[in-house]
Amino acid sequence: MPRQSRSPVAATSTSSGNESTKENHVKGFTRVKMEKVKQRQAKVKEENVIRRARVRVDEEDRRGHERLIADGANADAEGDADEEEDEDEEGSGSPKGRKRARVNTDGDSRSSQFQDGDILRSITLPRDPSDGFIPGSIVRIQLRNFLTYDYVEFQTGPYLNMIIGPNGTGKSSIACAIALGLNFSPKVLGRAEQISAYVKNGTSDGHIEIELKTPPGRPNLVIHRKLATTGKSTTFMLNGKNATGKEVSQRMAELGVQVGNLCSFLPQDKVSEFAMMTPQQLLKETQKAAGDTNLTRWHETLIGAGKESSLIKEKILSDHSQLNQMNARNAAIEREVDRYHERRKIEEMINVLKVYIPCATYRELLARYNELKEAQRKMHQKVLRLKIKNEPAHTLLNTLKSDLKDKERRREARKKDTQKLFHDVQKLYDSNEQMENHADSLQSKLEQLDQTEKDRQKQIRDLEGKIERMEEEYNQPLPDEIVAILEDKNGIVRRQKAEYTRERTEINARRDECDGRLKEKMEEKAVVMRKIEQAQRNLSQLDSVEHQKLQRLSQFNQDTADAVVWLRSNKHRFRKDIIEPAVLTLNVPNGRYAPAVESIMNGDRFKTFVAQCREDYDLLNELINDQGALGRKAWISTWFRDINTTPITEPPMTQDELQALRFDGYLSDFVSCPPAMLWFLKNEVSLHRIAVTLTNNAVDVSKATQAVARSGGAAFIVGSVINNVSRSRYGRKAISNVTRDVGRAYLLANHGVDADAKRRFESEIAQYKVAVAAHNEEIEQLKEQEKQIDAEAKENDELGKSIKDRMDAALKARTTKEKLKQSTTREKNILRQKRAAPSAVQERADIRVELVNVARRRVKIVKDYLAVVKQIAAEQQETTRIGLEFVQISANRTALEQLCKKKDEKYNRAMDEFAKIDAEYNEAKKRSKEALNDSRDALNTTTDEVREQYQEIQDKPEGVDLHTADEYRAELESQQAQLELVSKTQPGVIEQYERRKKEIKQLEKTLEERQRNAAKIERNIQQTLNHWKSALEKLVGSIGQKFSAAFDRIGCAGEIRISENEDYDKWAIDILVKFRDEEKLQLLTGQRQSGGERSLTTILYLMSLTEEARAPFSLVDEINQGMDQRAERVVHDNMVDITCKDDSAQYFLITPKLLPELKYHERMKILCVNNGEWLPEETRVGNLMNLIEGFVSTRNRATNGQ
């Protein structure tokens, strides 16, 4: 087996020998990937600019439609201030951005103000004349336990370093060491992403040490990185001192090292990615690698400002259309406004009359009230006189009524006393009856006493016989078999019971074990069955269009997909339906129009939820975006506009014009979606204003442009081209048309069934069914075991039953004997009680004594009865006397009442008259108060002008004739009749008219402000574009000239072009190549050319870029793979010429082979990687240059000796 223990690298110009620095064992911090950070920061800045512009524009629109007119201008001004502040922070090409000073690599401040013609290419730091190295270039590399290397250390040259060696010796490992040693991400290598994977197999740790050249006067920068197989973190040292990855990355940025740029650092596993880069990526990477240092910043500024400008222009177009529509709507209702004012005059007169009527009514009712008040007072005096005259008779009548009540009370009291005495008589009578019954009972008992004695003697004889039989039965001994079971002297029964219990326990344990295994298998089978059901559901869902769309949405935006699932379960929380995003609800029945629809819409529109009322819109945002209803922090896009107040811009062409120009229709005609979603698409995408035809060249583009421009501009689609038409608002209002290609449909396309997923689910189902069959077999075996256990349990139960029956019989016999003894004792006690009972003679004497006592008590009751009867007679006599007095008083009262009645008739007639007048008086008083309140309410609720008119009438001198309420009512009816002749204006029309006037005024201010902002952004864009475009053209022109010349030298053709686009993010560098005479120039892609052609193009582009590069060193790994010898030789010669110039930076070329008789230069350095079984064990042994020199010297001596 060959061993790769040590891999010396020999150099033709210098030898390795520097001592390695001390390894660092201090734990380091997290690596900082500077290139990734720069790209991420640039992307974040761009997204922030776009998001701020969109939020500002949407906020202005929302404020306008929510009638917050007064705050619109301030909001715009604040938005502009934010925008200018952001531009200042980003250092864009705007005037505010250019006022700030920047810092160059030396730390000196420099101005960002550039003038045309002053743009200079940024070059690397000055070369050190003492050793020829440029600051930032690599001087020395040392590796220990890194990939194929045990240990190696070598020096590099300041110009071209050619690293050669057979495959597998570790050439590409040097590229890996450079990237990782300088703290760049493993992702730039295209290999393993874990640092620990780069430690040599069989070892636990290793290190990378790289020495970089620094500016003159400073010590070289030695970077030492410790690697370990355990853990993800590594440690760094800078010049022997502990450092963090962030500090290392900062030093790399200061020296301009660009390992993360494929144009400067192209590892072996990234060669194919260079050709796969999009032209847009190639432009951005080229700017970073070469040209003016401001190119990338200018480009990012243009991208952000261009997108912001597009958003503002789109909003300006919308505002213009809205302003025109609002003016037209106000003009249309001016007649209604005039009618409204005429009606207002009549209504004001009606309002005046409505005040006069209650006041006149009150005046009339007040006069009536005063008349009734005087009459009521006179009648009241008459009633009082009659009342005084009748008063003595009524006083005597009241006295008689009082006496009558007193006699009535006394008579009732006597009645109650008499009733109580009658009750006492009844109680005495009842007591006598009870005594008589008791005496009869004693007499009867006395007569039955002889028979009772006979019965007691018979019971005694019966008990004696029964006790004798029971004692005889108790004295009989138990059978021997029962005694043996009960005593169990030999323990036979105990052993039988223990054996039965042991067998029962063993059977139960086996049954429990079998049941547990059976339950476990059943649960496992149920789990597998659920998996089968889930896989079958997944398989069936593959054919579901809705499921496919939801899966596509999940890939597109996970938060939105989760929100859809949540919303479907929480629809009850919203007043109306929330329309799901367009990805799910928007359909294009004719799929040929899907690319056109998708190209018009941006990604945010596809994932927007549409609410149908403000309450639902606020609730949805609160639940998901604020409260985290999805269980995590998430953000979704939502939209709502009031359909009654939000205007829609009309289409730019009528249907007849569409047909005349041979358009198929508007995009809104070819989509199917809920009405609310269509309303959203019309508002936000103007889908109803974009004409479309799928046939190329079917429409005269110039005529269509003119037609669309009449309404201020819009878009239309002809075949695969989108035309965006706009009209300038200045000067001659020139028309412009910017085109772009229709992209492929992805979100709206029908992707069909995922065949791989279908095969996967079918395979899972088959595997699960096999598992179910195995579980069924095991379950059947366990059931058979249960049957055997049940049979054994049955036999065991029979044995246990036999033992139990014998034991029960023995216990029953013993229990019976014990119960017999207890019964005998109980019967003896009863016998003793019977014998101890008293004799009949004594009982007879006791009864006779009791009869005498009863007779005495009855005598006493009779005496009490006679005394109560006498008392009743006396009470009855007094009651009769009081009754006679009551009758006399009653007769006197009746006579006096008749006399009073005659006297009261005249009084009552007077009272009736008074009551009638008093009712009229109270009614008049009530109505006058109501009229007073009505008049006060009318005056309080009316205007000041009406109150003044009323006061003038009230201030007129007395005697002046005032109109009556009826006259005012007649006038009111007349005015109301006139009001009916004037047609009524629709409710809210005047309010809309006035509100719209304010909105028009505010919109004009907003539009003017937006136009100023747009003009300012356009000026900034133009200024930045002037700098960027000229510098870019100069850079690309220089690279293209060298690139074309290199292709000419190998008999092929190559060209580099700048591809412009209205979207600055889509500006690109197109590489066009031709390798055969019969071909035309074709765009370089990852699929069109062969691998060798791509490699050749890549290296020639990189060589052309080298002279413009800002990086202190560059590297390409095995770029010559797949080239023919002629191309490889030309490439090699071209590379030597370019990389060995006086102003060339350091360059590394890694290749496994070389052609013979190639061109070499004295500034080149050849590094040969030797690796194999016969290398010496000692380090720093085996300098190839020394071996070559020794061989040449020996050969020369041998030649001279001959």
PDB file of N, CA and C in Angstrom, residues 668-708:
ATOM      1  N   SER A 668     -56.993  40.188 -17.384  1.00  0.00           N
ATOM      2  CA  SER A 668     -58.076  39.851 -16.454  1.00  0.00           C
ATOM      3  C   SER A 668     -59.134  38.969 -17.108  1.00  0.00           C
ATOM      4  N   ASP A 669     -59.186  38.937 -18.454  1.00  0.00           N
ATOM      5  CA  ASP A 669     -60.162  38.096 -19.151  1.00  0.00           C
ATOM      6  C   ASP A 669     -59.756  36.633 -19.139  1.00  0.00           C
ATOM      7  N   PHE A 670     -58.497  36.344 -18.812  1.00  0.00           N
ATOM      8  CA  PHE A 670     -57.990  34.976 -18.942  1.00  0.00           C
ATOM      9  C   PHE A 670     -57.650  34.357 -17.591  1.00  0.00           C
ATOM     10  N   VAL A 671     -58.127  34.958 -16.507  1.00  0.00           N
ATOM     11  CA  VAL A 671     -57.884  34.397 -15.177  1.00  0.00           C
ATOM     12  C   VAL A 671     -59.215  34.091 -14.510  1.00  0.00           C
ATOM     13  N   SER A 672     -59.149  33.184 -13.556  1.00  0.00           N
ATOM     14  CA  SER A 672     -60.320  32.804 -12.769  1.00  0.00           C
ATOM     15  C   SER A 672     -59.932  32.853 -11.295  1.00  0.00           C
ATOM     16  N   CYS A 673     -60.675  33.623 -10.514  1.00  0.00           N
ATOM     17  CA  CYS A 673     -60.369  33.773  -9.092  1.00  0.00           C
ATOM     18  C   CYS A 673     -61.576  34.387  -8.392  1.00  0.00           C
ATOM     19  N   PRO A 674     -61.610  34.365  -7.061  1.00  0.00           N
ATOM     20  CA  PRO A 674     -62.705  35.004  -6.323  1.00  0.00           C
ATOM     21  C   PRO A 674     -62.780  36.497  -6.637  1.00  0.00           C
ATOM     22  N   PRO A 675     -63.971  37.102  -6.554  1.00  0.00           N
ATOM     23  CA  PRO A 675     -64.114  38.532  -6.880  1.00  0.00           C
ATOM     24  C   PRO A 675     -63.176  39.424  -6.074  1.00  0.00           C
ATOM     25  N   ALA A 676     -63.000  39.126  -4.776  1.00  0.00           N
ATOM     26  CA  ALA A 676     -62.118  39.959  -3.957  1.00  0.00           C
ATOM     27  C   ALA A 676     -60.672  39.879  -4.438  1.00  0.00           C
ATOM     28  N   MET A 677     -60.241  38.691  -4.879  1.00  0.00           N
ATOM     29  CA  MET A 677     -58.881  38.556  -5.402  1.00  0.00           C
ATOM     30  C   MET A 677     -58.735  39.315  -6.713  1.00  0.00           C
ATOM     31  N   LEU A 678     -59.778  39.272  -7.563  1.00  0.00           N
ATOM     32  CA  LEU A 678     -59.721  40.025  -8.820  1.00  0.00           C
ATOM     33  C   LEU A 678     -59.667  41.529  -8.532  1.00  0.00           C
ATOM     34  N   TRP A 679     -60.404  41.982  -7.527  1.00  0.00           N
ATOM     35  CA  TRP A 679     -60.360  43.390  -7.116  1.00  0.00           C
ATOM     36  C   TRP A 679     -58.936  43.767  -6.680  1.00  0.00           C
ATOM     37  N   PHE A 680     -58.286  42.884  -5.931  1.00  0.00           N
ATOM     38  CA  PHE A 680     -56.901  43.111  -5.511  1.00  0.00           C
ATOM     39  C   PHE A 680     -55.959  43.190  -6.710  1.00  0.00           C
ATOM     40  N   LEU A 681     -56.109  42.265  -7.663  1.00  0.00           N
ATOM     41  CA  LEU A 681     -55.219  42.243  -8.826  1.00  0.00           C
ATOM     42  C   LEU A 681     -55.434  43.471  -9.710  1.00  0.00           C
ATOM     43  N   LYS A 682     -56.668  43.947  -9.784  1.00  0.00           N
ATOM     44  CA  LYS A 682     -56.910  45.161 -10.565  1.00  0.00           C
ATOM     45  C   LYS A 682     -56.279  46.375  -9.890  1.00  0.00           C
ATOM     46  N   ASN A 683     -56.348  46.430  -8.567  1.00  0.00           N
ATOM     47  CA  ASN A 683     -55.782  47.567  -7.851  1.00  0.00           C
ATOM     48  C   ASN A 683     -54.266  47.556  -7.873  1.00  0.00           C
ATOM     49  N   GLU A 684     -53.664  46.403  -7.589  1.00  0.00           N
ATOM     50  CA  GLU A 684     -52.228  46.337  -7.372  1.00  0.00           C
ATOM     51  C   GLU A 684     -51.427  45.979  -8.625  1.00  0.00           C
ATOM     52  N   VAL A 685     -52.010  45.226  -9.539  1.00  0.00           N
ATOM     53  CA  VAL A 685     -51.271  44.768 -10.720  1.00  0.00           C
ATOM     54  C   VAL A 685     -51.811  45.388 -11.995  1.00  0.00           C
ATOM     55  N   SER A 686     -53.008  45.998 -11.909  1.00  0.00           N
ATOM     56  CA  SER A 686     -53.687  46.558 -13.099  1.00  0.00           C
ATOM     57  C   SER A 686     -53.877  45.485 -14.158  1.00  0.00           C
ATOM     58  N   LEU A 687     -54.338  44.318 -13.716  1.00  0.00           N
ATOM     59  CA  LEU A 687     -54.499  43.190 -14.629  1.00  0.00           C
ATOM     60  C   LEU A 687     -55.525  43.487 -15.722  1.00  0.00           C
ATOM     61  N   HIS A 688     -56.471  44.380 -15.408  1.00  0.00           N
ATOM     62  CA  HIS A 688     -57.525  44.719 -16.371  1.00  0.00           C
ATOM     63  C   HIS A 688     -57.063  45.755 -17.389  1.00  0.00           C
ATOM     64  N   ARG A 689     -55.829  46.243 -17.237  1.00  0.00           N
ATOM     65  CA  ARG A 689     -55.313  47.265 -18.149  1.00  0.00           C
ATOM     66  C   ARG A 689     -54.171  46.750 -19.026  1.00  0.00           C
ATOM     67  N   ILE A 690     -53.826  45.471 -18.906  1.00  0.00           N
ATOM     68  CA  ILE A 690     -52.693  44.911 -19.643  1.00  0.00           C
ATOM     69  C   ILE A 690     -53.235  44.061 -20.786  1.00  0.00           C
ATOM     70  N   ALA A 691     -53.144  44.576 -21.993  1.00  0.00           N
ATOM     71  CA  ALA A 691     -53.594  43.842 -23.177  1.00  0.00           C
ATOM     72  C   ALA A 691     -52.575  42.755 -23.519  1.00  0.00           C
ATOM     73  N   VAL A 692     -53.048  41.655 -24.113  1.00  0.00           N
ATOM     74  CA  VAL A 692     -52.168  40.528 -24.382  1.00  0.00           C
ATOM     75  C   VAL A 692     -52.565  39.820 -25.668  1.00  0.00           C
ATOM     76  N   THR A 693     -51.569  39.348 -26.370  1.00  0.00           N
ATOM     77  CA  THR A 693     -51.747  38.413 -27.478  1.00  0.00           C
ATOM     78  C   THR A 693     -50.581  37.454 -27.444  1.00  0.00           C
ATOM     79  N   LEU A 694     -50.832  36.195 -27.716  1.00  0.00           N
ATOM     80  CA  LEU A 694     -49.794  35.177 -27.662  1.00  0.00           C
ATOM     81  C   LEU A 694     -49.054  35.021 -28.977  1.00  0.00           C
ATOM     82  N   THR A 695     -49.511  35.731 -30.005  1.00  0.00           N
ATOM     83  CA  THR A 695     -48.905  35.589 -31.330  1.00  0.00           C
ATOM     84  C   THR A 695     -47.861  36.677 -31.530  1.00  0.00           C
ATOM     85  N   ASN A 696     -46.637  36.249 -31.810  1.00  0.00           N
ATOM     86  CA  ASN A 696     -45.574  37.219 -32.085  1.00  0.00           C
ATOM     87  C   ASN A 696     -45.878  37.972 -33.378  1.00  0.00           C
ATOM     88  N   ASN A 697     -45.556  39.252 -33.370  1.00  0.00           N
ATOM     89  CA  ASN A 697     -45.717  40.112 -34.560  1.00  0.00           C
ATOM     90  C   ASN A 697     -47.174  40.252 -35.003  1.00  0.00           C
ATOM     91  N   ALA A 698     -48.113  39.863 -34.140  1.00  0.00           N
ATOM     92  CA  ALA A 698     -49.523  39.989 -34.520  1.00  0.00           C
ATOM     93  C   ALA A 698     -50.017  41.417 -34.341  1.00  0.00           C
ATOM     94  N   VAL A 699     -49.333  42.199 -33.528  1.00  0.00           N
ATOM     95  CA  VAL A 699     -49.791  43.546 -33.188  1.00  0.00           C
ATOM     96  C   VAL A 699     -48.760  44.555 -33.665  1.00  0.00           C
ATOM     97  N   ASP A 700     -49.257  45.657 -34.208  1.00  0.00           N
ATOM     98  CA  ASP A 700     -48.383  46.774 -34.560  1.00  0.00           C
ATOM     99  C   ASP A 700     -48.010  47.481 -33.250  1.00  0.00           C
ATOM    100  N   VAL A 701     -46.757  47.274 -32.809  1.00  0.00           N
ATOM    101  CA  VAL A 701     -46.332  47.755 -31.503  1.00  0.00           C
ATOM    102  C   VAL A 701     -46.425  49.278 -31.408  1.00  0.00           C
ATOM    103  N   SER A 702     -46.091  49.982 -32.502  1.00  0.00           N
ATOM    104  CA  SER A 702     -46.130  51.453 -32.458  1.00  0.00           C
ATOM    105  C   SER A 702     -47.554  51.949 -32.255  1.00  0.00           C
ATOM    106  N   LYS A 703     -48.533  51.342 -32.955  1.00  0.00           N
ATOM    107  CA  LYS A 703     -49.926  51.753 -32.776  1.00  0.00           C
ATOM    108  C   LYS A 703     -50.411  51.412 -31.366  1.00  0.00           C
ATOM    109  N   ALA A 704     -50.028  50.230 -30.904  1.00  0.00           N
ATOM    110  CA  ALA A 704     -50.442  49.843 -29.553  1.00  0.00           C
ATOM    111  C   ALA A 704     -49.835  50.786 -28.516  1.00  0.00           C
ATOM    112  N   THR A 705     -48.590  51.196 -28.741  1.00  0.00           N
ATOM    113  CA  THR A 705     -47.942  52.124 -27.816  1.00  0.00           C
ATOM    114  C   THR A 705     -48.685  53.449 -27.763  1.00  0.00           C
ATOM    115  N   GLN A 706     -49.062  53.965 -28.941  1.00  0.00           N
ATOM    116  CA  GLN A 706     -49.793  55.232 -28.985  1.00  0.00           C
ATOM    117  C   GLN A 706     -51.145  55.102 -28.286  1.00  0.00           C
ATOM    118  N   ALA A 707     -51.816  53.984 -28.505  1.00  0.00           N
ATOM    119  CA  ALA A 707     -53.137  53.779 -27.889  1.00  0.00           C
ATOM    120  C   ALA A 707     -53.033  53.716 -26.368  1.00  0.00           C
ATOM    121  N   VAL A 708     -52.014  53.005 -25.884  1.00  0.00           N
ATOM    122  CA  VAL A 708     -51.854  52.855 -24.435  1.00  0.00           C
ATOM    123  C   VAL A 708     -51.415  54.164 -23.797  1.00  0.00           C
TER     124      VAL A 708
END
